[in-house]
XYZ file of N, CA and C in Angstrom:
519
model
N 4.760 -96.864 -44.409
C 4.985 -97.169 -42.832
C 5.890 -96.193 -42.123
N 5.326 -95.730 -40.997
C 6.417 -94.574 -40.348
C 6.746 -95.293 -39.196
N 8.122 -94.736 -38.835
C 8.734 -95.396 -37.766
C 8.330 -94.985 -36.372
N 8.158 -95.733 -35.262
C 7.613 -95.459 -34.111
C 8.388 -94.097 -33.473
N 7.678 -93.080 -32.770
C 8.447 -92.169 -32.049
C 8.839 -92.563 -30.620
N 10.213 -92.362 -30.858
C 10.811 -92.622 -29.317
C 10.204 -92.234 -28.087
N 10.057 -93.081 -27.159
C 9.227 -92.721 -26.052
C 9.814 -91.430 -25.123
N 9.179 -90.857 -24.632
C 9.401 -89.401 -23.851
C 10.123 -89.878 -22.711
N 11.183 -89.427 -22.553
C 12.059 -89.891 -21.214
C 11.368 -89.337 -20.112
N 11.305 -90.230 -18.833
C 10.520 -89.583 -17.556
C 11.751 -88.537 -16.995
N 11.257 -87.753 -16.325
C 11.947 -86.792 -15.705
C 12.640 -87.286 -14.224
N 13.794 -87.340 -14.073
C 14.474 -88.058 -13.292
C 13.987 -87.234 -11.994
N 13.633 -87.942 -10.744
C 13.179 -87.590 -9.504
C 13.954 -86.987 -8.487
N 14.769 -85.784 -9.001
C 15.795 -85.213 -8.216
C 16.901 -85.991 -7.928
N 17.127 -87.191 -8.582
C 18.330 -87.771 -8.229
C 19.360 -87.723 -9.478
N 19.765 -88.778 -9.666
C 20.944 -88.776 -10.866
C 20.354 -88.520 -12.141
N 20.664 -87.418 -12.837
C 19.964 -87.159 -14.166
C 20.194 -88.270 -15.285
N 21.557 -88.816 -15.074
C 22.041 -89.754 -16.087
C 21.352 -91.009 -15.963
N 20.509 -91.109 -14.922
C 19.658 -92.413 -14.712
C 18.606 -92.513 -15.740
N 18.164 -91.263 -16.252
C 16.864 -91.475 -17.138
C 17.438 -91.863 -18.428
N 16.354 -92.363 -19.369
C 16.830 -92.950 -20.756
C 17.515 -91.685 -21.642
N 18.082 -91.816 -22.468
C 18.816 -90.925 -23.364
C 18.547 -91.039 -24.635
N 17.970 -90.228 -25.375
C 17.772 -90.036 -26.722
C 18.913 -90.372 -27.651
N 20.220 -89.991 -27.008
C 21.192 -89.860 -27.875
C 21.896 -91.326 -28.016
N 21.712 -92.031 -27.166
C 22.423 -93.399 -26.946
C 22.091 -94.325 -28.115
N 20.765 -94.328 -28.607
C 20.818 -95.141 -29.857
C 21.541 -94.929 -30.982
N 21.622 -93.553 -31.102
C 22.437 -92.787 -32.117
C 23.870 -93.315 -32.116
N 24.293 -93.050 -30.796
C 25.709 -93.387 -30.720
C 26.099 -94.799 -30.993
N 25.205 -95.676 -30.283
C 25.209 -96.984 -30.371
C 25.164 -97.493 -31.821
N 24.192 -96.873 -32.803
C 24.485 -96.848 -34.141
C 25.606 -97.024 -34.885
N 26.291 -95.543 -34.532
C 27.374 -95.263 -35.292
C 28.680 -95.935 -34.801
N 28.487 -96.599 -33.482
C 29.717 -97.319 -33.189
C 29.791 -98.626 -33.593
N 28.419 -99.241 -33.957
C 28.237 -100.629 -34.410
C 28.583 -100.565 -35.817
N 28.301 -99.344 -36.648
C 28.591 -99.352 -38.007
C 30.169 -99.197 -38.029
N 30.782 -98.590 -37.557
C 32.283 -98.690 -37.421
C 33.014 -99.581 -37.169
N 32.214 -100.520 -36.090
C 32.696 -101.752 -35.718
C 32.746 -102.813 -36.837
N 31.876 -102.559 -37.658
C 31.640 -103.553 -38.944
C 32.606 -103.184 -39.900
N 32.921 -101.853 -39.993
C 33.884 -101.250 -41.131
C 35.174 -102.003 -40.525
N 35.398 -102.036 -39.293
C 36.610 -102.601 -38.770
C 36.555 -103.960 -39.263
N 35.654 -104.892 -39.043
C 35.461 -106.042 -39.359
C 35.799 -106.329 -40.674
N 35.574 -105.678 -41.672
C 35.816 -105.466 -43.141
C 37.295 -105.453 -43.243
N 37.797 -104.753 -42.519
C 39.425 -104.518 -42.634
C 40.085 -105.614 -42.029
N 39.652 -106.355 -40.835
C 40.005 -107.455 -40.442
C 39.895 -108.555 -41.593
N 38.854 -108.813 -42.007
C 38.541 -109.939 -43.242
C 39.537 -109.822 -44.452
N 40.128 -108.468 -44.498
C 41.062 -108.366 -45.748
C 42.533 -108.459 -45.095
N 42.655 -108.749 -43.775
C 44.110 -108.982 -43.468
C 44.442 -107.542 -42.872
N 43.680 -106.454 -42.894
C 44.441 -105.313 -42.148
C 44.057 -105.225 -40.965
N 44.986 -105.141 -39.940
C 44.986 -105.073 -38.469
C 45.455 -103.880 -38.029
N 44.930 -103.387 -36.884
C 45.481 -101.989 -36.123
C 45.116 -100.719 -37.006
N 44.149 -100.798 -37.826
C 43.775 -99.908 -38.508
C 42.065 -99.648 -38.262
N 41.926 -98.410 -37.736
C 40.455 -98.213 -37.409
C 39.790 -97.217 -38.432
N 38.450 -97.309 -38.488
C 37.803 -96.707 -39.639
C 38.140 -95.245 -39.590
N 38.404 -94.651 -38.388
C 38.519 -93.124 -38.375
C 40.062 -92.655 -38.791
N 40.879 -93.837 -39.125
C 42.044 -93.271 -40.030
C 42.063 -93.279 -41.471
N 41.012 -93.678 -42.180
C 40.892 -93.675 -43.389
C 40.788 -92.248 -43.882
N 40.017 -91.154 -43.645
C 39.843 -89.809 -43.758
C 41.522 -89.273 -43.870
N 41.876 -89.170 -42.839
C 43.329 -88.504 -42.768
C 44.398 -89.220 -43.615
N 44.393 -90.586 -43.818
C 45.139 -91.140 -44.660
C 45.006 -90.913 -46.187
N 43.968 -90.958 -46.392
C 43.451 -90.488 -47.818
C 44.089 -89.293 -48.246
N 43.601 -88.304 -47.275
C 43.633 -86.575 -47.428
C 45.125 -86.821 -47.670
N 46.070 -87.273 -46.850
C 47.623 -86.944 -46.956
C 48.037 -87.545 -48.239
N 47.494 -88.775 -48.519
C 47.957 -89.191 -49.962
C 47.587 -88.300 -51.110
N 46.573 -87.533 -50.864
C 46.355 -86.676 -51.963
C 47.026 -85.334 -52.174
N 47.327 -84.922 -50.615
C 47.973 -83.453 -50.501
C 49.372 -83.582 -50.344
N 49.990 -84.733 -49.872
C 51.246 -84.708 -49.293
C 51.367 -84.321 -47.946
N 52.473 -83.795 -47.483
C 52.729 -83.643 -46.028
C 52.005 -82.486 -45.684
N 51.359 -82.663 -44.393
C 50.622 -81.348 -43.922
C 50.865 -81.285 -42.403
N 50.846 -79.858 -41.874
C 50.995 -79.858 -40.331
C 49.690 -80.492 -39.802
N 49.503 -80.585 -38.591
C 48.519 -81.213 -37.783
C 47.250 -79.881 -37.917
N 47.531 -78.806 -37.769
C 46.515 -77.804 -38.117
C 46.170 -77.793 -39.453
N 46.905 -77.731 -40.442
C 46.295 -77.883 -41.704
C 45.530 -79.286 -42.159
N 45.910 -80.292 -41.853
C 45.209 -81.502 -41.686
C 43.823 -81.429 -41.273
N 43.879 -80.754 -39.749
C 42.509 -80.800 -39.257
C 41.728 -79.659 -39.905
N 42.196 -78.740 -40.399
C 41.590 -77.737 -41.105
C 40.769 -78.320 -42.542
N 41.596 -79.007 -43.100
C 41.208 -79.729 -44.441
C 40.189 -80.819 -44.074
N 40.193 -81.534 -43.031
C 39.030 -82.443 -42.658
C 37.990 -81.897 -41.857
N 37.940 -80.542 -41.542
C 36.932 -80.026 -40.930
C 36.981 -80.741 -39.499
N 37.926 -80.827 -38.842
C 37.964 -81.630 -37.520
C 38.884 -80.412 -36.664
N 38.477 -80.841 -35.352
C 39.397 -80.139 -34.217
C 41.088 -80.459 -34.095
N 41.864 -79.677 -33.992
C 43.093 -79.890 -33.877
C 43.291 -81.149 -32.641
N 42.590 -80.868 -31.784
C 42.731 -82.037 -30.640
C 42.477 -83.547 -31.210
N 41.115 -83.564 -31.921
C 40.727 -84.774 -32.467
C 41.820 -85.327 -33.358
N 42.208 -84.516 -34.437
C 43.203 -84.992 -35.132
C 44.541 -85.465 -34.786
N 44.799 -84.757 -33.622
C 46.086 -85.071 -32.921
C 45.951 -86.350 -32.257
N 44.724 -86.555 -31.756
C 44.558 -87.885 -31.167
C 44.692 -89.022 -31.960
N 43.837 -88.803 -32.985
C 43.867 -89.720 -34.100
C 45.420 -90.006 -34.698
N 46.110 -88.916 -34.910
C 47.604 -89.152 -35.443
C 48.558 -89.910 -34.579
N 48.268 -89.707 -33.346
C 49.017 -90.344 -32.152
C 48.804 -92.077 -32.458
N 47.595 -92.371 -32.510
C 47.057 -93.667 -32.587
C 47.480 -94.243 -33.988
N 47.551 -93.462 -35.152
C 48.172 -93.718 -36.266
C 49.695 -93.802 -36.106
N 50.205 -92.661 -35.507
C 51.774 -93.282 -35.562
C 52.133 -94.542 -34.825
N 51.543 -95.163 -33.680
C 51.658 -96.263 -32.833
C 51.315 -97.403 -34.049
N 50.625 -97.260 -34.957
C 50.388 -98.505 -36.064
C 51.357 -98.289 -37.155
N 52.213 -97.417 -37.217
C 53.273 -97.213 -38.133
C 52.649 -96.838 -39.496
N 51.667 -95.854 -39.432
C 50.909 -95.295 -40.713
C 51.312 -94.170 -41.159
N 51.932 -93.351 -39.990
C 52.531 -91.988 -40.439
C 53.770 -91.693 -39.665
N 54.473 -90.673 -40.240
C 55.510 -90.265 -39.266
C 55.536 -88.683 -39.405
N 56.401 -88.012 -38.871
C 56.280 -86.655 -38.610
C 57.828 -86.147 -38.804
N 57.855 -84.855 -39.132
C 59.176 -84.209 -39.204
C 58.975 -82.640 -38.889
N 60.132 -82.007 -38.102
C 60.078 -80.402 -38.231
C 59.744 -79.913 -39.529
N 58.926 -78.894 -39.270
C 58.394 -78.077 -40.372
C 59.732 -77.279 -40.964
N 59.796 -76.828 -42.092
C 60.754 -76.224 -42.616
C 60.757 -74.792 -42.271
N 59.755 -74.063 -42.186
C 59.836 -72.613 -41.769
C 59.587 -72.565 -40.325
N 59.063 -73.574 -39.407
C 59.037 -73.371 -37.994
C 59.219 -74.736 -37.491
N 60.232 -74.955 -36.905
C 60.475 -76.304 -36.369
C 59.677 -76.816 -35.207
N 58.852 -75.893 -34.744
C 57.647 -76.250 -33.563
C 56.820 -76.987 -34.227
N 56.517 -76.726 -35.477
C 55.305 -77.248 -36.281
C 56.010 -79.055 -36.605
N 54.895 -79.930 -36.934
C 55.039 -81.159 -37.396
C 54.578 -81.271 -38.718
N 55.235 -81.689 -39.656
C 54.661 -82.186 -40.888
C 54.405 -83.391 -40.974
N 53.209 -83.861 -41.062
C 52.832 -85.546 -41.019
C 52.948 -86.041 -42.523
N 53.439 -87.256 -42.766
C 53.731 -87.920 -43.996
C 53.233 -89.409 -43.856
N 52.878 -89.898 -44.777
C 52.373 -91.320 -44.664
C 53.866 -92.031 -44.615
N 53.727 -93.030 -44.058
C 54.814 -94.360 -44.097
C 54.528 -95.259 -45.252
N 55.487 -96.097 -45.530
C 55.259 -97.059 -46.612
C 53.995 -97.735 -46.440
N 53.924 -98.306 -45.188
C 52.438 -99.090 -44.623
C 51.314 -98.322 -44.849
N 51.471 -96.834 -44.471
C 50.356 -96.005 -44.660
C 49.886 -95.868 -46.051
N 50.867 -95.594 -46.919
C 50.612 -95.286 -48.549
C 50.025 -96.705 -49.059
N 50.625 -97.758 -48.650
C 49.949 -99.009 -49.287
C 48.746 -99.239 -49.181
N 48.057 -98.678 -47.970
C 46.685 -98.889 -47.571
C 45.775 -98.060 -48.267
N 46.257 -96.782 -48.798
C 45.305 -96.048 -49.271
C 44.452 -96.398 -50.490
N 44.809 -97.464 -51.318
C 44.039 -97.679 -52.251
C 42.843 -98.743 -51.953
N 43.111 -99.471 -50.950
C 41.987 -100.241 -50.222
C 41.110 -99.203 -49.532
N 41.671 -98.305 -48.718
C 40.794 -97.500 -48.139
C 39.999 -96.428 -48.761
N 40.369 -96.088 -50.148
C 39.474 -95.436 -51.003
C 38.304 -96.187 -51.594
N 38.935 -97.654 -51.946
C 37.572 -98.679 -52.162
C 36.657 -98.502 -51.104
N 37.110 -98.876 -50.064
C 36.115 -98.997 -48.805
C 35.619 -97.760 -48.750
N 36.007 -96.629 -48.737
C 35.325 -95.220 -48.502
C 34.286 -95.373 -49.584
N 34.543 -95.385 -50.806
C 33.429 -95.544 -51.897
C 32.485 -96.588 -51.771
N 32.812 -97.720 -51.281
C 31.694 -98.661 -50.997
C 30.608 -98.286 -49.735
N 31.514 -97.692 -48.633
C 30.945 -97.176 -47.684
C 29.867 -96.084 -47.857
N 30.252 -95.380 -48.653
C 29.336 -94.048 -49.177
C 28.085 -94.919 -49.864
N 28.353 -95.771 -50.702
C 27.279 -96.093 -51.634
C 26.221 -96.787 -50.632
N 26.675 -97.645 -49.693
C 25.732 -98.376 -48.762
C 25.172 -97.294 -47.911
N 25.694 -96.219 -47.231
C 25.023 -95.174 -46.488
C 23.923 -94.660 -47.484
N 24.067 -94.385 -48.718
C 23.304 -93.919 -49.744
C 21.991 -94.711 -49.722
N 22.316 -95.995 -49.857
C 21.309 -97.216 -49.892
C 20.536 -97.038 -48.609
N 21.121 -97.218 -47.733
C 20.269 -97.184 -46.399
C 19.554 -96.008 -46.182
N 20.143 -94.669 -46.648
C 19.142 -93.510 -46.520
C 18.025 -93.690 -47.263
N 18.029 -94.445 -48.262
C 16.847 -94.526 -49.364
C 16.051 -95.412 -48.791
N 16.390 -96.318 -48.040
C 15.797 -97.551 -47.185
C 14.776 -96.777 -46.323
N 15.033 -95.761 -45.651
C 14.457 -95.236 -44.425
C 13.388 -94.528 -44.772
N 12.456 -94.510 -43.922
C 10.920 -93.756 -44.242
C 11.436 -92.566 -44.356
N 12.324 -91.830 -43.698
C 12.673 -90.313 -43.450
C 14.290 -90.674 -43.432
N 14.864 -90.355 -44.440
C 16.212 -90.389 -44.546
C 17.091 -89.727 -43.678
N 17.887 -90.190 -42.922
C 18.831 -89.750 -42.042
C 19.607 -88.601 -42.594
N 19.946 -88.492 -43.801
C 20.587 -87.227 -44.480
C 19.646 -86.004 -44.150
N 18.457 -86.335 -44.574
C 17.202 -85.457 -44.350
C 16.988 -84.723 -42.871
N 17.016 -85.917 -42.169
C 16.984 -85.472 -40.799
C 18.084 -84.551 -40.480
N 19.326 -84.836 -40.797
C 20.302 -84.173 -40.439
C 20.380 -82.799 -40.787
N 19.821 -82.750 -41.873
C 19.862 -81.209 -42.566
C 18.732 -80.367 -41.778
N 17.561 -81.083 -41.460
C 16.493 -80.474 -40.837
C 16.960 -79.941 -39.225
N 17.836 -80.851 -38.825
C 18.368 -80.653 -37.335
C 19.311 -79.535 -37.402
N 20.112 -79.432 -38.550
C 21.016 -78.484 -38.694
C 20.298 -77.071 -38.775
N 19.497 -77.096 -39.715
C 18.600 -75.889 -39.625
C 17.982 -75.330 -38.531
N 17.313 -76.322 -37.847
C 16.809 -75.895 -36.450
C 17.786 -75.360 -35.687
N 19.120 -75.642 -35.489
C 19.999 -75.370 -34.828
C 20.654 -73.861 -35.297
N 20.248 -73.885 -36.885
C 20.662 -72.494 -37.177
C 19.764 -71.240 -36.554
N 18.444 -71.847 -36.661
C 17.381 -70.773 -36.016
C 17.520 -70.623 -34.585
N 18.067 -71.465 -33.790
C 18.151 -71.311 -32.428
C 19.337 -72.310 -32.032
N 20.504 -71.958 -31.496
C 21.632 -72.696 -31.226
C 21.266 -73.808 -30.122
N 22.106 -74.800 -30.164
C 21.902 -75.656 -28.936
C 22.455 -75.033 -27.537
N 23.419 -74.166 -27.916
C 23.916 -73.282 -26.564
C 22.742 -72.653 -26.041
N 21.978 -71.976 -26.882
C 20.865 -71.000 -26.381
C 19.711 -71.863 -25.950
N 19.586 -72.911 -26.490
C 18.403 -73.997 -26.044
C 18.752 -74.525 -24.757
N 19.837 -74.816 -24.284
C 20.506 -75.361 -23.194
C 20.177 -74.307 -21.979
N 20.749 -73.015 -22.504
C 20.976 -71.810 -21.595
C 19.483 -71.563 -21.309
N 18.651 -71.652 -22.148
C 17.222 -71.424 -21.563
C 16.584 -72.517 -20.455
N 16.940 -73.663 -20.816
C 16.337 -74.792 -19.809
C 17.360 -74.957 -18.548
N 18.484 -74.394 -18.703
C 19.486 -74.843 -17.323
C 19.009 -74.139 -16.357
N 18.724 -74.816 -15.316
C 18.523 -74.528 -13.965
C 19.801 -74.385 -12.933
N 20.335 -73.070 -12.687
C 21.527 -73.208 -12.004
C 21.267 -73.603 -10.611
N 22.117 -74.420 -9.856
C 22.084 -74.916 -8.684
C 22.213 -73.805 -7.893
N 21.652 -73.606 -6.658
C 21.439 -72.945 -5.606
C 22.566 -73.149 -4.441
């Protein structure tokens, strides 16, 4: 059984281009819904104020020890800005702390608090369970999402997103 092809979005008639159906919306909604359900697992275990996006940096810090924001961002393959925003939210929840760097006081070394450290065993178990579920779901699909992601990455290696957009971009007059 093959999955139905998404409908071709109609071209907006000179008006608001955001009013046309967006092929990205279902994917964004799906990821948001899955993250929300992971958050529900946390709540069922009595863990409040912890978002699924906190798991990766908390687990990494537990295994590496204190890191600067840049070091943590690099180790997670995330942008400095994204990690900084996540760390701000984690600090509000009492999961991390920071202190001036030893060599450069302008940098901050991020450390786990007692609460953050105490969550790591559960987060590691949830991480493993989530990855097993993702593999299970991937196997259930007629065309695995992981295969689609690799195919998409290869297509973008052949011709970048930027180049594709620039080829279609009509400059306003």
